[in-house]
PDB file of C-alpha atoms in Angstrom:
ATOM      1  CA  ARG E   1      76.766  43.402  20.255  1.00 70.00           C
ATOM      2  CA  LYS E   2      79.170  40.965  21.838  1.00 79.00           C
ATOM      3  CA  GLU E   3      82.671  42.241  22.550  1.00 88.00           C
ATOM      4  CA  VAL E   4      84.199  39.134  20.833  1.00 93.00           C
ATOM      5  CA  GLU E   5      82.188  37.186  18.296  1.00 94.00           C
ATOM      6  CA  GLN E   6      82.863  33.767  16.948  1.00 94.00           C
ATOM      7  CA  ASP E   7      80.864  31.268  14.788  1.00 90.00           C
ATOM      8  CA  PRO E   8      80.227  28.438  17.269  1.00 89.00           C
ATOM      9  CA  GLY E   9      80.409  25.748  14.675  1.00 89.00           C
ATOM     10  CA  PRO E  10      80.850  22.881  14.823  1.00 93.00           C
ATOM     11  CA  PHE E  11      83.353  22.702  11.912  1.00 95.00           C
ATOM     12  CA  ASN E  12      83.394  18.939  10.900  1.00 96.00           C
ATOM     13  CA  VAL E  13      86.538  18.387   8.642  1.00 97.00           C
ATOM     14  CA  PRO E  14      88.281  15.275   7.419  1.00 97.00           C
ATOM     15  CA  GLU E  15      91.776  14.553   8.503  1.00 97.00           C
ATOM     16  CA  GLY E  16      94.349  16.584   6.384  1.00 97.00           C
ATOM     17  CA  ALA E  17      91.871  19.306   5.518  1.00 97.00           C
ATOM     18  CA  THR E  18      92.712  22.996   5.889  1.00 97.00           C
ATOM     19  CA  VAL E  19      90.186  24.954   8.095  1.00 97.00           C
ATOM     20  CA  ALA E  20      89.914  28.610   9.003  1.00 96.00           C
ATOM     21  CA  PHE E  21      88.065  30.336  11.847  1.00 94.00           C
ATOM     22  CA  ASN E  22      87.284  34.074  12.079  1.00 94.00           C
ATOM     23  CA  CYS E  23      86.593  36.234  14.982  1.00 95.00           C
ATOM     24  CA  THR E  24      85.425  39.831  15.205  1.00 96.00           C
ATOM     25  CA  TYR E  25      85.935  42.226  18.136  1.00 94.00           C
ATOM     26  CA  SER E  26      83.993  45.455  18.852  1.00 93.00           C
ATOM     27  CA  ASN E  27      86.600  47.652  20.561  1.00 89.00           C
ATOM     28  CA  SER E  28      88.760  49.295  17.923  1.00 88.00           C
ATOM     29  CA  ALA E  29      91.246  50.301  20.586  1.00 85.00           C
ATOM     30  CA  SER E  30      91.917  46.687  21.572  1.00 88.00           C
ATOM     31  CA  GLN E  31      95.657  45.928  21.972  1.00 85.00           C
ATOM     32  CA  SER E  32      96.529  42.383  21.949  1.00 89.00           C
ATOM     33  CA  PHE E  33      95.027  39.256  20.643  1.00 93.00           C
ATOM     34  CA  PHE E  34      95.306  35.579  21.189  1.00 94.00           C
ATOM     35  CA  TRP E  35      93.981  32.182  20.246  1.00 96.00           C
ATOM     36  CA  TYR E  36      93.372  29.668  23.083  1.00 95.00           C
ATOM     37  CA  ARG E  37      92.401  26.062  22.777  1.00 96.00           C
ATOM     38  CA  GLN E  38      89.977  24.321  25.127  1.00 95.00           C
ATOM     39  CA  ASP E  39      89.323  20.642  25.189  1.00 94.00           C
ATOM     40  CA  CYS E  40      86.082  19.315  26.505  1.00 89.00           C
ATOM     41  CA  ARG E  41      85.587  20.073  30.162  1.00 80.00           C
ATOM     42  CA  LYS E  42      89.267  21.165  30.488  1.00 91.00           C
ATOM     43  CA  GLU E  43      91.078  24.297  31.013  1.00 94.00           C
ATOM     44  CA  PRO E  44      91.890  26.698  28.216  1.00 94.00           C
ATOM     45  CA  LYS E  45      95.475  26.736  26.933  1.00 94.00           C
ATOM     46  CA  LEU E  46      97.237  29.481  25.119  1.00 92.00           C
ATOM     47  CA  LEU E  47      97.707  28.393  21.489  1.00 95.00           C
ATOM     48  CA  MET E  48      99.353  31.495  20.070  1.00 94.00           C
ATOM     49  CA  SER E  49      99.515  35.161  20.098  1.00 92.00           C
ATOM     50  CA  VAL E  50      98.323  37.170  17.195  1.00 93.00           C
ATOM     51  CA  TYR E  51     100.538  39.880  15.677  1.00 88.00           C
ATOM     52  CA  SER E  52      99.666  42.677  13.233  1.00 87.00           C
ATOM     53  CA  SER E  53     101.988  41.267  10.720  1.00 88.00           C
ATOM     54  CA  GLY E  54     100.615  37.718  10.995  1.00 89.00           C
ATOM     55  CA  ASN E  55     102.434  34.909  12.487  1.00 93.00           C
ATOM     56  CA  GLU E  56     102.897  31.152  11.972  1.00 94.00           C
ATOM     57  CA  ASP E  57     103.541  28.314  14.278  1.00 94.00           C
ATOM     58  CA  GLY E  58     103.875  24.958  12.551  1.00 96.00           C
ATOM     59  CA  ARG E  59     100.567  24.151  10.977  1.00 97.00           C
ATOM     60  CA  PHE E  60      98.821  27.155  12.589  1.00 97.00           C
ATOM     61  CA  THR E  61      98.694  30.707  11.149  1.00 97.00           C
ATOM     62  CA  ALA E  62      97.088  33.605  12.823  1.00 97.00           C
ATOM     63  CA  GLN E  63      96.276  36.949  11.216  1.00 96.00           C
ATOM     64  CA  LEU E  64      94.963  40.214  12.457  1.00 95.00           C
ATOM     65  CA  ASN E  65      93.096  42.857  10.361  1.00 94.00           C
ATOM     66  CA  ARG E  66      92.770  45.943  12.581  1.00 92.00           C
ATOM     67  CA  ALA E  67      90.848  47.960   9.953  1.00 93.00           C
ATOM     68  CA  SER E  68      88.029  45.305   9.734  1.00 93.00           C
ATOM     69  CA  GLN E  69      88.502  44.261  13.395  1.00 94.00           C
ATOM     70  CA  TYR E  70      88.888  40.629  12.812  1.00 93.00           C
ATOM     71  CA  ILE E  71      91.274  37.808  13.679  1.00 96.00           C
ATOM     72  CA  SER E  72      91.630  34.642  11.909  1.00 96.00           C
ATOM     73  CA  LEU E  73      93.244  31.224  12.633  1.00 97.00           C
ATOM     74  CA  LEU E  74      94.131  28.800   9.835  1.00 97.00           C
ATOM     75  CA  ILE E  75      94.944  25.168  10.598  1.00 97.00           C
ATOM     76  CA  ARG E  76      96.640  23.184   7.794  1.00 98.00           C
ATOM     77  CA  ASP E  77      96.772  19.348   7.546  1.00 98.00           C
ATOM     78  CA  SER E  78      94.254  18.898  10.315  1.00 98.00           C
ATOM     79  CA  LYS E  79      94.905  16.041  12.822  1.00 97.00           C
ATOM     80  CA  LEU E  80      92.380  14.230  14.870  1.00 97.00           C
ATOM     81  CA  SER E  81      94.046  15.761  17.902  1.00 97.00           C
ATOM     82  CA  ASP E  82      93.215  19.258  16.729  1.00 98.00           C
ATOM     83  CA  SER E  83      89.610  18.494  17.689  1.00 97.00           C
ATOM     84  CA  ALA E  84      88.810  21.056  20.378  1.00 97.00           C
ATOM     85  CA  THR E  85      87.124  24.478  20.821  1.00 95.00           C
ATOM     86  CA  TYR E  86      89.132  27.458  19.706  1.00 97.00           C
ATOM     87  CA  LEU E  87      88.707  30.640  21.715  1.00 95.00           C
ATOM     88  CA  CYS E  88      89.410  34.069  20.373  1.00 96.00           C
ATOM     89  CA  VAL E  89      90.697  36.263  23.075  1.00 94.00           C
ATOM     90  CA  VAL E  90      91.157  40.084  23.185  1.00 92.00           C
ATOM     91  CA  ASN E  91      92.996  42.423  25.685  1.00 88.00           C
ATOM     92  CA  GLU E  92      91.042  45.554  25.431  1.00 74.00           C
ATOM     93  CA  ALA E  93      92.541  48.925  25.645  1.00 63.00           C
ATOM     94  CA  GLY E  94      92.168  50.250  29.168  1.00 59.00           C
ATOM     95  CA  GLY E  95      91.173  46.787  30.317  1.00 55.00           C
ATOM     96  CA  GLY E  96      94.354  46.235  32.191  1.00 62.00           C
ATOM     97  CA  ASN E  97      95.097  42.660  32.321  1.00 71.00           C
ATOM     98  CA  LYS E  98      91.501  41.601  31.788  1.00 80.00           C
ATOM     99  CA  LEU E  99      91.083  39.235  28.863  1.00 88.00           C
ATOM    100  CA  THR E 100      87.784  39.027  27.003  1.00 90.00           C
ATOM    101  CA  PHE E 101      87.046  35.561  25.626  1.00 92.00           C
ATOM    102  CA  GLY E 102      84.746  34.664  22.668  1.00 93.00           C
ATOM    103  CA  THR E 103      82.470  31.692  23.178  1.00 92.00           C
ATOM    104  CA  GLY E 104      84.619  29.592  20.947  1.00 94.00           C
ATOM    105  CA  THR E 105      84.365  27.751  17.718  1.00 95.00           C
ATOM    106  CA  GLN E 106      84.259  23.933  17.897  1.00 95.00           C
ATOM    107  CA  LEU E 107      86.351  21.890  15.540  1.00 97.00           C
ATOM    108  CA  LYS E 108      85.854  18.185  14.987  1.00 97.00           C
ATOM    109  CA  VAL E 109      88.439  16.488  12.803  1.00 97.00           C
ATOM    110  CA  GLU E 110      87.272  13.049  11.460  1.00 96.00           C
ATOM    111  CA  LEU E 111      88.846  10.089   9.737  1.00 92.00           C
TER     112      LEU E 111
ATOM    113  CA  ASN W   1     107.322  23.343  37.990  1.00 56.00           C
ATOM    114  CA  ALA W   2     103.741  22.595  38.993  1.00 75.00           C
ATOM    115  CA  GLY W   3     101.075  24.301  37.072  1.00 92.00           C
ATOM    116  CA  VAL W   4      98.160  26.348  38.603  1.00 96.00           C
ATOM    117  CA  MET W   5      96.607  24.275  41.158  1.00 96.00           C
ATOM    118  CA  GLN W   6      92.897  24.480  41.950  1.00 97.00           C
ATOM    119  CA  ASN W   7      90.919  22.540  44.470  1.00 96.00           C
ATOM    120  CA  PRO W   8      88.470  20.956  44.821  1.00 97.00           C
ATOM    121  CA  ARG W   9      87.942  19.791  41.216  1.00 96.00           C
ATOM    122  CA  HIS W  10      84.301  19.210  42.015  1.00 97.00           C
ATOM    123  CA  LEU W  11      82.178  20.869  44.614  1.00 98.00           C
ATOM    124  CA  VAL W  12      78.591  20.111  45.393  1.00 98.00           C
ATOM    125  CA  ARG W  13      76.600  22.485  47.652  1.00 98.00           C
ATOM    126  CA  ARG W  14      72.911  22.892  48.543  1.00 97.00           C
ATOM    127  CA  ARG W  15      71.264  26.206  47.946  1.00 97.00           C
ATOM    128  CA  GLY W  16      72.109  28.636  50.873  1.00 97.00           C
ATOM    129  CA  GLN W  17      75.474  27.047  51.646  1.00 98.00           C
ATOM    130  CA  GLU W  18      78.868  28.674  51.208  1.00 98.00           C
ATOM    131  CA  ALA W  19      81.467  27.600  48.596  1.00 98.00           C
ATOM    132  CA  ARG W  20      85.089  28.128  48.908  1.00 98.00           C
ATOM    133  CA  LEU W  21      87.364  27.554  45.913  1.00 98.00           C
ATOM    134  CA  ARG W  22      91.147  27.630  46.159  1.00 98.00           C
ATOM    135  CA  CYS W  23      93.883  28.516  43.721  1.00 97.00           C
ATOM    136  CA  SER W  24      97.631  28.397  44.025  1.00 96.00           C
ATOM    137  CA  PRO W  25      99.339  30.216  41.096  1.00 95.00           C
ATOM    138  CA  MET W  26     102.400  28.796  39.322  1.00 93.00           C
ATOM    139  CA  LYS W  27     105.702  29.410  41.005  1.00 90.00           C
ATOM    140  CA  GLY W  28     106.946  32.812  40.281  1.00 86.00           C
ATOM    141  CA  HIS W  29     103.579  34.152  39.258  1.00 88.00           C
ATOM    142  CA  SER W  30     102.154  37.048  41.300  1.00 84.00           C
ATOM    143  CA  HIS W  31      98.971  37.757  39.312  1.00 89.00           C
ATOM    144  CA  VAL W  32      95.883  35.637  39.819  1.00 93.00           C
ATOM    145  CA  TYR W  33      92.655  35.814  37.887  1.00 94.00           C
ATOM    146  CA  TRP W  34      89.363  34.203  38.369  1.00 97.00           C
ATOM    147  CA  TYR W  35      86.946  33.410  35.435  1.00 96.00           C
ATOM    148  CA  ARG W  36      83.579  31.624  35.320  1.00 96.00           C
ATOM    149  CA  GLN W  37      82.278  29.546  32.554  1.00 94.00           C
ATOM    150  CA  LEU W  38      78.530  28.801  32.355  1.00 89.00           C
ATOM    151  CA  PRO W  39      77.309  25.904  30.231  1.00 79.00           C
ATOM    152  CA  GLU W  40      77.384  26.848  26.584  1.00 76.00           C
ATOM    153  CA  GLU W  41      78.897  30.219  27.308  1.00 81.00           C
ATOM    154  CA  GLY W  42      82.348  31.762  27.066  1.00 85.00           C
ATOM    155  CA  LEU W  43      84.680  32.431  29.982  1.00 91.00           C
ATOM    156  CA  LYS W  44      83.741  35.618  31.862  1.00 93.00           C
ATOM    157  CA  PHE W  45      86.367  37.577  33.835  1.00 93.00           C
ATOM    158  CA  MET W  46      85.418  37.959  37.541  1.00 95.00           C
ATOM    159  CA  VAL W  47      88.399  39.425  39.381  1.00 95.00           C
ATOM    160  CA  TYR W  48      92.195  40.060  39.078  1.00 93.00           C
ATOM    161  CA  LEU W  49      94.311  40.038  42.201  1.00 92.00           C
ATOM    162  CA  GLN W  50      97.893  40.528  43.272  1.00 90.00           C
ATOM    163  CA  LYS W  51      99.234  39.521  46.677  1.00 87.00           C
ATOM    164  CA  GLU W  52      97.002  41.236  49.264  1.00 89.00           C
ATOM    165  CA  ASN W  53      95.443  43.424  46.727  1.00 92.00           C
ATOM    166  CA  ILE W  54      92.310  43.338  44.585  1.00 93.00           C
ATOM    167  CA  ILE W  55      93.354  45.069  41.273  1.00 90.00           C
ATOM    168  CA  ASP W  56      90.146  44.712  39.248  1.00 91.00           C
ATOM    169  CA  GLU W  57      86.897  43.198  40.491  1.00 93.00           C
ATOM    170  CA  SER W  58      84.769  44.618  37.713  1.00 91.00           C
ATOM    171  CA  GLY W  59      83.416  41.262  36.853  1.00 92.00           C
ATOM    172  CA  MET W  60      82.314  40.123  40.293  1.00 95.00           C
ATOM    173  CA  PRO W  61      78.675  40.057  41.155  1.00 94.00           C
ATOM    174  CA  LYS W  62      77.949  42.790  43.765  1.00 91.00           C
ATOM    175  CA  GLU W  63      76.571  40.526  46.322  1.00 95.00           C
ATOM    176  CA  ARG W  64      77.614  37.017  47.798  1.00 97.00           C
ATOM    177  CA  PHE W  65      80.924  36.825  45.852  1.00 98.00           C
ATOM    178  CA  SER W  66      84.364  37.822  47.338  1.00 97.00           C
ATOM    179  CA  ALA W  67      87.977  36.971  46.519  1.00 97.00           C
ATOM    180  CA  GLU W  68      91.177  37.335  48.356  1.00 96.00           C
ATOM    181  CA  PHE W  69      94.917  36.553  47.674  1.00 95.00           C
ATOM    182  CA  PRO W  70      96.631  36.699  51.144  1.00 93.00           C
ATOM    183  CA  LYS W  71     100.275  37.098  51.675  1.00 90.00           C
ATOM    184  CA  GLU W  72     100.581  33.485  52.537  1.00 89.00           C
ATOM    185  CA  GLY W  73      98.537  30.688  50.974  1.00 91.00           C
ATOM    186  CA  PRO W  74      96.299  30.280  48.070  1.00 95.00           C
ATOM    187  CA  SER W  75      93.825  32.739  46.545  1.00 97.00           C
ATOM    188  CA  ILE W  76      90.203  32.070  47.651  1.00 97.00           C
ATOM    189  CA  LEU W  77      87.023  32.699  45.751  1.00 98.00           C
ATOM    190  CA  ARG W  78      84.133  32.705  48.214  1.00 98.00           C
ATOM    191  CA  ILE W  79      80.497  32.403  47.248  1.00 98.00           C
ATOM    192  CA  GLN W  80      78.039  32.790  50.082  1.00 98.00           C
ATOM    193  CA  GLN W  81      74.487  31.529  50.131  1.00 98.00           C
ATOM    194  CA  VAL W  82      74.875  29.759  46.794  1.00 98.00           C
ATOM    195  CA  VAL W  83      71.972  29.605  44.359  1.00 97.00           C
ATOM    196  CA  ARG W  84      71.287  27.250  41.378  1.00 95.00           C
ATOM    197  CA  GLY W  85      72.560  29.932  38.937  1.00 94.00           C
ATOM    198  CA  ASP W  86      76.039  29.883  40.553  1.00 96.00           C
ATOM    199  CA  SER W  87      76.541  26.321  39.025  1.00 96.00           C
ATOM    200  CA  ALA W  88      79.467  26.700  36.673  1.00 96.00           C
ATOM    201  CA  ALA W  89      83.146  25.974  36.111  1.00 96.00           C
ATOM    202  CA  TYR W  90      85.333  28.371  37.912  1.00 97.00           C
ATOM    203  CA  PHE W  91      88.801  28.718  36.441  1.00 97.00           C
ATOM    204  CA  CYS W  92      91.806  30.344  38.152  1.00 97.00           C
ATOM    205  CA  ALA W  93      94.732  31.601  36.048  1.00 95.00           C
ATOM    206  CA  SER W  94      98.085  33.083  36.727  1.00 93.00           C
ATOM    207  CA  SER W  95     100.472  35.006  34.729  1.00 88.00           C
ATOM    208  CA  PRO W  96     104.163  35.747  34.959  1.00 82.00           C
ATOM    209  CA  PRO W  97     105.617  39.183  35.490  1.00 79.00           C
ATOM    210  CA  GLY W  98     106.212  41.037  32.200  1.00 76.00           C
ATOM    211  CA  THR W  99     103.610  39.147  30.259  1.00 76.00           C
ATOM    212  CA  PRO W 100     100.454  39.600  32.259  1.00 72.00           C
ATOM    213  CA  GLU W 101      98.261  38.863  29.349  1.00 74.00           C
ATOM    214  CA  LYS W 102      99.517  35.253  28.795  1.00 80.00           C
ATOM    215  CA  LEU W 103      97.419  33.233  31.205  1.00 88.00           C
ATOM    216  CA  PHE W 104      98.028  29.696  32.516  1.00 92.00           C
ATOM    217  CA  PHE W 105      94.852  28.164  33.622  1.00 95.00           C
ATOM    218  CA  GLY W 106      94.225  25.647  36.479  1.00 96.00           C
ATOM    219  CA  SER W 107      91.930  22.689  35.802  1.00 96.00           C
ATOM    220  CA  GLY W 108      88.957  24.452  37.264  1.00 96.00           C
ATOM    221  CA  THR W 109      86.445  23.736  39.936  1.00 97.00           C
ATOM    222  CA  GLN W 110      83.089  22.516  38.842  1.00 96.00           C
ATOM    223  CA  LEU W 111      80.562  23.872  41.233  1.00 97.00           C
ATOM    224  CA  SER W 112      77.137  22.199  41.360  1.00 97.00           C
ATOM    225  CA  VAL W 113      74.371  23.643  43.448  1.00 97.00           C
ATOM    226  CA  LEU W 114      71.511  21.339  44.328  1.00 95.00           C
TER     227      LEU W 114
END
């Protein structure tokens, strides 16, 4: 089983739609969680951290369910510029500063 | 404040040659990480360094790969006797003190082995 699993997609959605991605992780002792965004052939960039209480940043909402070991990202009112690959990232307990990346979910927002 | 600087952006090597990838962290960052991304795969951790110290190299292949972060100058990822399977994007990242889990990535070096 992969340490961090994501549906690769692609998710093709019209502009203005709401889309949600899920991610599961295998290590129940994992401590911190993030969503990164990666545009084609470019470097990953931190989108947001994910907190146990859930957190929101503009059109983006992240949630963590420790009991089920999954993380979600909700994007409201999708823009064309949201088209990218979204990477679920986990900092595992005892892993020091080593982040484990999922393979990513590809989002395509269309007119 | 310049971001994480990696060079070269593209590197072409023939099988058996050596590849040297360079990374300068963001100003004020003392932690450097190297990740590798193979086509259609996620980023895989390779090594974590601080100045003059390798902290975690659990993701490094046992042979041909080495990394350093000297007191002066950039971090270097060195691949000796490259093979076709080494072809990948190599990303360097740095993080600030206090929030080591928040990585800032460089633009990467695309290594192609002919």
